[in-house]
Short mmCIF file of C-alpha atoms and ligand atoms in Angstrom, two decimals:
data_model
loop_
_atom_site.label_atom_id
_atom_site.label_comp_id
_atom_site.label_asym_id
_atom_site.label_seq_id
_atom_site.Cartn_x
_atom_site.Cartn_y
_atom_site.Cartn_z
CA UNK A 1 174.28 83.35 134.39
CA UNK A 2 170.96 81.92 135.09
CA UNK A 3 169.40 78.74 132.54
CA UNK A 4 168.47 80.35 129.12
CA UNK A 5 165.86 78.43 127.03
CA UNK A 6 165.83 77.95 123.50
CA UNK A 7 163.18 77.76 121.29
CA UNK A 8 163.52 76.19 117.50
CA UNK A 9 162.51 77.84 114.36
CA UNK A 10 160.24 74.48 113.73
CA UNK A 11 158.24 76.10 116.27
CA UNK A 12 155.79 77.99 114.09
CA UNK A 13 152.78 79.62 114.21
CA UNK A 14 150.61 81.48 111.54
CA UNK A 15 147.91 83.42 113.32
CA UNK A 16 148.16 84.19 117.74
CA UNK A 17 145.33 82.46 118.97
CA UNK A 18 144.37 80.96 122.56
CA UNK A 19 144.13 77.18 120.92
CA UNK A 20 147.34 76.80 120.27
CA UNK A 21 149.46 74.51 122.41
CA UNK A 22 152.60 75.76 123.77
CA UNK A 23 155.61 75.27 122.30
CA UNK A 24 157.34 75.77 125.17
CA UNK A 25 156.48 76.71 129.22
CA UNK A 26 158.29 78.84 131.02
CA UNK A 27 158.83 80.47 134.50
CA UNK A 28 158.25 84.28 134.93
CA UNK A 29 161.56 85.91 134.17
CA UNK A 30 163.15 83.28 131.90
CA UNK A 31 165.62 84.42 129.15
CA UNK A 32 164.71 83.07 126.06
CA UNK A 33 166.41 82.77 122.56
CA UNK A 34 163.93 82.16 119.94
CA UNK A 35 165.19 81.13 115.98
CA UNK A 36 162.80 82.96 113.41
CA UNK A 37 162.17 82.31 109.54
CA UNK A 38 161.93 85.31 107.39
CA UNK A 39 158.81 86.45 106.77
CA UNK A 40 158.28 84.05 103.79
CA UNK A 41 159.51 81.14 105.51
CA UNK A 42 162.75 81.24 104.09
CA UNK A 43 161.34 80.13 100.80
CA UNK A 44 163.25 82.74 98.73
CA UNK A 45 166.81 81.96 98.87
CA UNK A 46 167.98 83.34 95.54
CA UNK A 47 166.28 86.35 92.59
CA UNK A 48 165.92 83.32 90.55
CA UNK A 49 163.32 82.01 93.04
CA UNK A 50 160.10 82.11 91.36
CA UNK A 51 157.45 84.51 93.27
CA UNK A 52 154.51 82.45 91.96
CA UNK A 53 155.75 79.45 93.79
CA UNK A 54 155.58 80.48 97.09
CA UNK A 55 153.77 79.06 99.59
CA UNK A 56 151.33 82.00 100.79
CA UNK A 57 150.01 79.55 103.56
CA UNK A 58 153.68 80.08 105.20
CA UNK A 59 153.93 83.77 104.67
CA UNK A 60 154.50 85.44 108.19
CA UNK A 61 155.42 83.26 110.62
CA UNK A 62 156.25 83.60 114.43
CA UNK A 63 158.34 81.55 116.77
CA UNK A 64 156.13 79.87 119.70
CA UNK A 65 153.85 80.24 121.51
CA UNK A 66 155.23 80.26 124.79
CA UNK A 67 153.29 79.85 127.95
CA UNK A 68 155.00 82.10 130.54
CA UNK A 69 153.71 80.51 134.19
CA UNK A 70 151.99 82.83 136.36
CA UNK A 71 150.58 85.35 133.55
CA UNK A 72 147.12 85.82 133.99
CA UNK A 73 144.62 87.34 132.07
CA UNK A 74 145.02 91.20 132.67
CA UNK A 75 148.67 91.20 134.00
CA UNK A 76 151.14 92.68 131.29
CA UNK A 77 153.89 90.48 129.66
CA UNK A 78 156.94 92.85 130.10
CA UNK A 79 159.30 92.06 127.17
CA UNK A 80 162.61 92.84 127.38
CA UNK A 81 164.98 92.62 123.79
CA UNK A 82 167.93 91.68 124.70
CA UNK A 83 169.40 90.73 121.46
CA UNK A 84 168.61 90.57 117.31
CA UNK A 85 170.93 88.78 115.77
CA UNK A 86 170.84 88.01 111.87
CA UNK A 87 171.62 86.32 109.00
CA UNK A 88 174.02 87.23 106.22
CA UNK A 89 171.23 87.63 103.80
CA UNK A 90 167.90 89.14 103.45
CA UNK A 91 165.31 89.94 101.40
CA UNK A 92 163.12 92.22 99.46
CA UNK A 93 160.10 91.47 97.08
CA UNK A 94 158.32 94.10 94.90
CA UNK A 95 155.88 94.20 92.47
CA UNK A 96 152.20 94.62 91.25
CA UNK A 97 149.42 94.74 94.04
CA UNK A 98 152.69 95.29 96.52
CA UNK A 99 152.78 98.24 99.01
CA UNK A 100 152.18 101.56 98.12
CA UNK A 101 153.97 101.53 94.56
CA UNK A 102 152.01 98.26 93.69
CA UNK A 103 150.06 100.28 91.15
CA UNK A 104 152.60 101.09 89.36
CA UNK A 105 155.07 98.28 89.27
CA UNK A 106 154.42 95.62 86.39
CA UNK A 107 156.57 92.86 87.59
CA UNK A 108 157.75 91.18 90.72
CA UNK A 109 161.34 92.04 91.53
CA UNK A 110 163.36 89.79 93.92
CA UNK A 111 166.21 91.31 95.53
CA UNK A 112 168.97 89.93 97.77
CA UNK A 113 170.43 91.65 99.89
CA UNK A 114 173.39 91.00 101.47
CA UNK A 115 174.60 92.15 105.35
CA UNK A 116 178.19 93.14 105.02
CA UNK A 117 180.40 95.58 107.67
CA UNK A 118 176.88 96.79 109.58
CA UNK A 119 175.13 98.09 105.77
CA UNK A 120 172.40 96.21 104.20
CA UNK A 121 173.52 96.21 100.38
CA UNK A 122 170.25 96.54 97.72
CA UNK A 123 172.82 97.36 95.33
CA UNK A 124 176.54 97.70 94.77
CA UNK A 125 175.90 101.28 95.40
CA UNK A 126 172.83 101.88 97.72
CA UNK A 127 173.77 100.66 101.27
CA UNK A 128 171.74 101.25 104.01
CA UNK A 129 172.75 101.06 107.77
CA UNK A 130 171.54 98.00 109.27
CA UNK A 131 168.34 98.86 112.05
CA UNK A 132 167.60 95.38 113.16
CA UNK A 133 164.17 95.40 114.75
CA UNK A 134 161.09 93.03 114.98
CA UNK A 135 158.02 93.06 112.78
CA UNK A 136 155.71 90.37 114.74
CA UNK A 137 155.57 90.12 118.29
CA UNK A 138 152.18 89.61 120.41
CA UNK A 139 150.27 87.58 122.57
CA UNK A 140 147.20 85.71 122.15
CA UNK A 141 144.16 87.51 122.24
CA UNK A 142 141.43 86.18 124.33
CA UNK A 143 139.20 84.86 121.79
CA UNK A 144 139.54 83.83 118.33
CA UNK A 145 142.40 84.19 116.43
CA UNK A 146 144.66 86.98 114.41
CA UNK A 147 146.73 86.39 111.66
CA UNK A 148 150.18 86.91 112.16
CA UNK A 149 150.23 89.18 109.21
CA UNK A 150 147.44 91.79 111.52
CA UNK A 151 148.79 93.87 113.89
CA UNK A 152 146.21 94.43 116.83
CA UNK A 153 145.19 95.07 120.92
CA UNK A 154 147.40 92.22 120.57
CA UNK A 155 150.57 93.32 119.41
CA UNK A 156 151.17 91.03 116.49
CA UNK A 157 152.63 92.49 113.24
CA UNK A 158 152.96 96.32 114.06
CA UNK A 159 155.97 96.50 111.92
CA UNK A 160 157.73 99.25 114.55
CA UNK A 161 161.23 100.34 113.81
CA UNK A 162 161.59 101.01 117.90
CA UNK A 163 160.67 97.69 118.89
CA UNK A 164 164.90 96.53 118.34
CA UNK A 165 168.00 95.56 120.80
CA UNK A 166 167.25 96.93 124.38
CA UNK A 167 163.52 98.01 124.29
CA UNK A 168 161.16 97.10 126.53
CA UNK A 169 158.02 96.25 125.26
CA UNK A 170 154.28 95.86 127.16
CA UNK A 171 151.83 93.49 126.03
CA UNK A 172 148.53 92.39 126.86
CA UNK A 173 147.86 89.30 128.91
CA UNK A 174 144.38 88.17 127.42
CA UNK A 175 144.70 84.69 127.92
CA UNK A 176 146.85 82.21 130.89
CA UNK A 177 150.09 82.12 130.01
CA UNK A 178 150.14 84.69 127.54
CA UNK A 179 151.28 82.38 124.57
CA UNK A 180 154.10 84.67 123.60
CA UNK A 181 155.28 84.68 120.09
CA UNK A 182 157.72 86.69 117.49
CA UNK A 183 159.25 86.34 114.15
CA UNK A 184 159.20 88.73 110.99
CA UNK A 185 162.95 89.96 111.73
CA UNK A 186 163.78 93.05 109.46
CA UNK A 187 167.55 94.22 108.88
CA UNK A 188 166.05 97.46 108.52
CA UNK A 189 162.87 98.87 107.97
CA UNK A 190 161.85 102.39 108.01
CA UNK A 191 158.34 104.42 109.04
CA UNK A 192 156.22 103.47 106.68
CA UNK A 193 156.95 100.03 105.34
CA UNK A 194 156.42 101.33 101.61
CA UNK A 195 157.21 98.23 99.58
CA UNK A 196 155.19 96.37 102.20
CA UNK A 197 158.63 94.54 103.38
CA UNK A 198 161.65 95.48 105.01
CA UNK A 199 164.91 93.94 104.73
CA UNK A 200 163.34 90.41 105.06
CA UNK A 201 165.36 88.37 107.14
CA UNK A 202 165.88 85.72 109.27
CA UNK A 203 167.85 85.13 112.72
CA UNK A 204 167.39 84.76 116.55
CA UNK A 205 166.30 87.13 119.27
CA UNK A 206 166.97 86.45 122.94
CA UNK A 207 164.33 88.19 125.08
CA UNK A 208 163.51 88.30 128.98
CA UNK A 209 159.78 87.47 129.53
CA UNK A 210 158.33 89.04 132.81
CA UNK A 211 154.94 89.38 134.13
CA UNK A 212 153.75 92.43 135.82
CA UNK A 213 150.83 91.45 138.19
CA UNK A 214 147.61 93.67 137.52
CA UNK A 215 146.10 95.27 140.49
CA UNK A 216 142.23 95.42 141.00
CA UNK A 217 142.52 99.34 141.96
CA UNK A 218 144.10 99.90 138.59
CA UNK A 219 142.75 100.74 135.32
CA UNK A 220 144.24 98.27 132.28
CA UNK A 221 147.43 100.05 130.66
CA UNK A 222 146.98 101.14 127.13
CA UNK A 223 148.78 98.41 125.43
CA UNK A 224 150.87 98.14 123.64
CA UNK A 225 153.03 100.19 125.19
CA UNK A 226 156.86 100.21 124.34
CA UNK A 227 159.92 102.10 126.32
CA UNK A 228 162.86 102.96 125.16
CA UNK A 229 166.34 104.40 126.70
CA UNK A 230 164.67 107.78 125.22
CA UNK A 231 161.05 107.31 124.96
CA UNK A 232 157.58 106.17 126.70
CA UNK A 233 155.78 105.15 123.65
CA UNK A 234 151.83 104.07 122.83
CA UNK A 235 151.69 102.25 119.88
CA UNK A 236 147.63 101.81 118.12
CA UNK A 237 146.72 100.30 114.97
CA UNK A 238 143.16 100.68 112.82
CA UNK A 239 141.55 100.20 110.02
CA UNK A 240 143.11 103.58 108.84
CA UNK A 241 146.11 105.83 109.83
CA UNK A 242 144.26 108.67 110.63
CA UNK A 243 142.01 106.48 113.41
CA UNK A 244 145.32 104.84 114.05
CA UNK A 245 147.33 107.89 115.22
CA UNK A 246 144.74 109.56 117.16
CA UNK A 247 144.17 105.98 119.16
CA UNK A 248 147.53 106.19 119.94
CA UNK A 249 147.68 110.06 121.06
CA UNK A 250 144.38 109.16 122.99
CA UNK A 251 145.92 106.60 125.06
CA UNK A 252 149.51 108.72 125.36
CA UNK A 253 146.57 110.75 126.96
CA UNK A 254 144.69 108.62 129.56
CA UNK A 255 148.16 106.83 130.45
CA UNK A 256 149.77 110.58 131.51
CA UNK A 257 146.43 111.13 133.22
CA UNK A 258 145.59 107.81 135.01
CA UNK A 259 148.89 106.51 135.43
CA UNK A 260 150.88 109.98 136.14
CA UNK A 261 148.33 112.40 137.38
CA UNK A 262 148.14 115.04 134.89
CA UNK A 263 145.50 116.20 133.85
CA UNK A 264 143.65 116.16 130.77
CA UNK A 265 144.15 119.35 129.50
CA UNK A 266 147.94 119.35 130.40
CA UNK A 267 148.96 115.82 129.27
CA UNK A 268 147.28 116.70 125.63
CA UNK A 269 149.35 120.25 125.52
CA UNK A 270 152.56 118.06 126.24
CA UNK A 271 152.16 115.86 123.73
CA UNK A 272 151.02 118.59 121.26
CA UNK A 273 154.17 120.78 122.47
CA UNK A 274 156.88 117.98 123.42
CA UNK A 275 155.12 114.40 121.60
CA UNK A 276 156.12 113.12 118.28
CA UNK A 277 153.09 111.61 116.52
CA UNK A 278 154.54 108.91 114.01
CA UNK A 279 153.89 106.23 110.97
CA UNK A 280 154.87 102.33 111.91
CA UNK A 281 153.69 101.15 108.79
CA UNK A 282 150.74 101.68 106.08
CA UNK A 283 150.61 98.35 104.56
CA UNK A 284 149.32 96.15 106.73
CA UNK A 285 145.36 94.94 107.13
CA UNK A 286 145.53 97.56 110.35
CA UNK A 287 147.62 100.69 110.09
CA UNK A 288 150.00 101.39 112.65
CA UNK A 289 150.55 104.54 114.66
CA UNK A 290 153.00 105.25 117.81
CA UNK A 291 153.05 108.42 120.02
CA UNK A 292 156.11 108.78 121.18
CA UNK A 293 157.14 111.26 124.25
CA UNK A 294 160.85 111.97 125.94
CA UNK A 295 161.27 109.55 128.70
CA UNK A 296 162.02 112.63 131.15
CA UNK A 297 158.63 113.73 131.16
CA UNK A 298 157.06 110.92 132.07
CA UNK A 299 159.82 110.16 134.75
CA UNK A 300 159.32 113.45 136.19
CA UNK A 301 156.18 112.96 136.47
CA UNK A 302 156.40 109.68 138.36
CA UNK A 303 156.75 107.36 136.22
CA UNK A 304 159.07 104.30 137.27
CA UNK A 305 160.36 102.62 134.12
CA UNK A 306 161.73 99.84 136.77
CA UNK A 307 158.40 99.26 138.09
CA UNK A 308 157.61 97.39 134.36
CA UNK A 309 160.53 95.88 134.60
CA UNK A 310 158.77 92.66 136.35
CA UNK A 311 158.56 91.58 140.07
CA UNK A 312 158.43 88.32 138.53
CA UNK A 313 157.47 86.52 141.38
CA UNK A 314 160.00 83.07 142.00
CA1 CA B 401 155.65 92.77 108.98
CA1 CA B 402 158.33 91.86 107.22
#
């Protein structure tokens, strides 16, 4: 078993942004296990917490940054999820202005909810099978900076349900080193995000980081890009859901024809036959999108998932 790093949850960081020093350097390859706050900061510990009170500077934070050596700008951070492991008690805040039902709420509801035998408990009754998966998770983008409460080009907080234990996610290298970070753990969260939270949570997530050198002959992957043991999936977010989705069908699209070989007309009647269009979330600043296509097709049309698994050069 080869040295894994560790990574406190001290280590925090409100927006991915080139400027911030890394919290940690790594080689190419390096498992890491990175502690994560809820997405309030663990500020909300009980329903008697009061709403009002909490510190919106802290809302959303991620673990890092880390500097991965070798990743230059255009190479793709290959990030594999090895584990999510949580807490015993999570979170859930509703209420006016909040999600989709903000309208009609009137007050702000705190709920606790409690991880017992593999069920997230929001009541005695309602119990809902735990789906552990990761809200935030991005690089820095090459200029300025993104909140981590904006998903983006970036990654960042695309709130997608596949992005959990044993996915393989592609990211952007914009800027040396990548500056890697994650947090925003949910218990479970479904399409959509309605209430604009999951099962708010804290916990730690052990991930191999490796870097996939770009090739001048090649055109840039459409990142983010995430596989799965089932699917090859583009993931695009935008202003609105409508401009999201089709982003992410459009680069489905140009990675089956660039990457693959097919051509355009055939790679859009797959995914209109054989891809599943679907909702991330809708309550974000961006909207969030992913196209996601059986792994088969893509593998019998070439495509290598072990070839983005990292020659992480030693
Ligand atoms: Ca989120
Ligand atoms: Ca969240």
């Amino acid at each position: 078993m080869s040295h894994m790093y560790h990574l406190g949850k001290e280590h925090l960081i409100y927006a991915m942004s080139p400027d911030h020093p890394p919290a940690l350097t790594v080689p190419a390859g390096s498992t890491i296990q990175l502690e994560t706050r809820d997405c309030y900061s663990d500020q909300i510990v009980s329903t008697d917490s009061d709403f009002s009170q909490v510190d919106m500077s802290r809302v959303n934070p991620a673990t890092g940054p880390v500097y991965v050596e070798g990743a230059e700008p255009g190479d793709i951070l290959v990030v594999h999820i090895k584990t999510i492991e949580i807490n015993n008690q999570g979170v859930m805040v509703t209420g006016p202005g909040r999600g989709v039902m903000g309208h009609e709420l009137e007050n702000i509801n705190i709920r606790i909810v409690n991880i017992e035998d593999g069920y997230a408990a929001l009541t005695d009754k309602l119990k809902v099978p735990l789906q552990k998966m990761i809200g935030v998770i991005g690089t820095a983008p090459a200029s300025g900076s993104v909140s981590c409460g904006s998903p983006g080009e970036h990654g960042g907080n695309m709130d997608c349900k596949q992005i959990r234990e044993g996915t393989t996610l592609l990211l952007p290298v914009n800027v040396p080193g990548a500056l890697f970070a994650l947090g925003d753990l949910h218990a479970a969260m479904a399409d959509g995000e309605v209430a604009i939270c999951g099962v708010e949570i804290a916990g730690q997530v052990t991930v191999k980081l490796d870097v996939v050198k770009a090739k001048d002959t090649e055109k840039p992957w459409p990142l983010p890009m995430l596989i799965t043991d089932e699917h090859l999936i583009t993931i695009a977010s935008a202003k609105d859901l409508d401009s999201a989705a089709n982003r992410a069908t459009v680069n489905m699209v140009h990675f089956l024809a660039d990457e693959l070989g097919l051509g355009m007309h055939e790679a859009t009647c797959l995914l209109s036959a054989a891809g599943d269009l679907r909702i991330c979330q809708v309550v974000n600043p961006l909207k969030t999108a992913r196209m996601e296509l059986q792994i088969r097709y893509a593998t019998e049309a070439g495509f290598d998932p072990q070839a983005c698994s990292g020659q992480s050069r030693s």
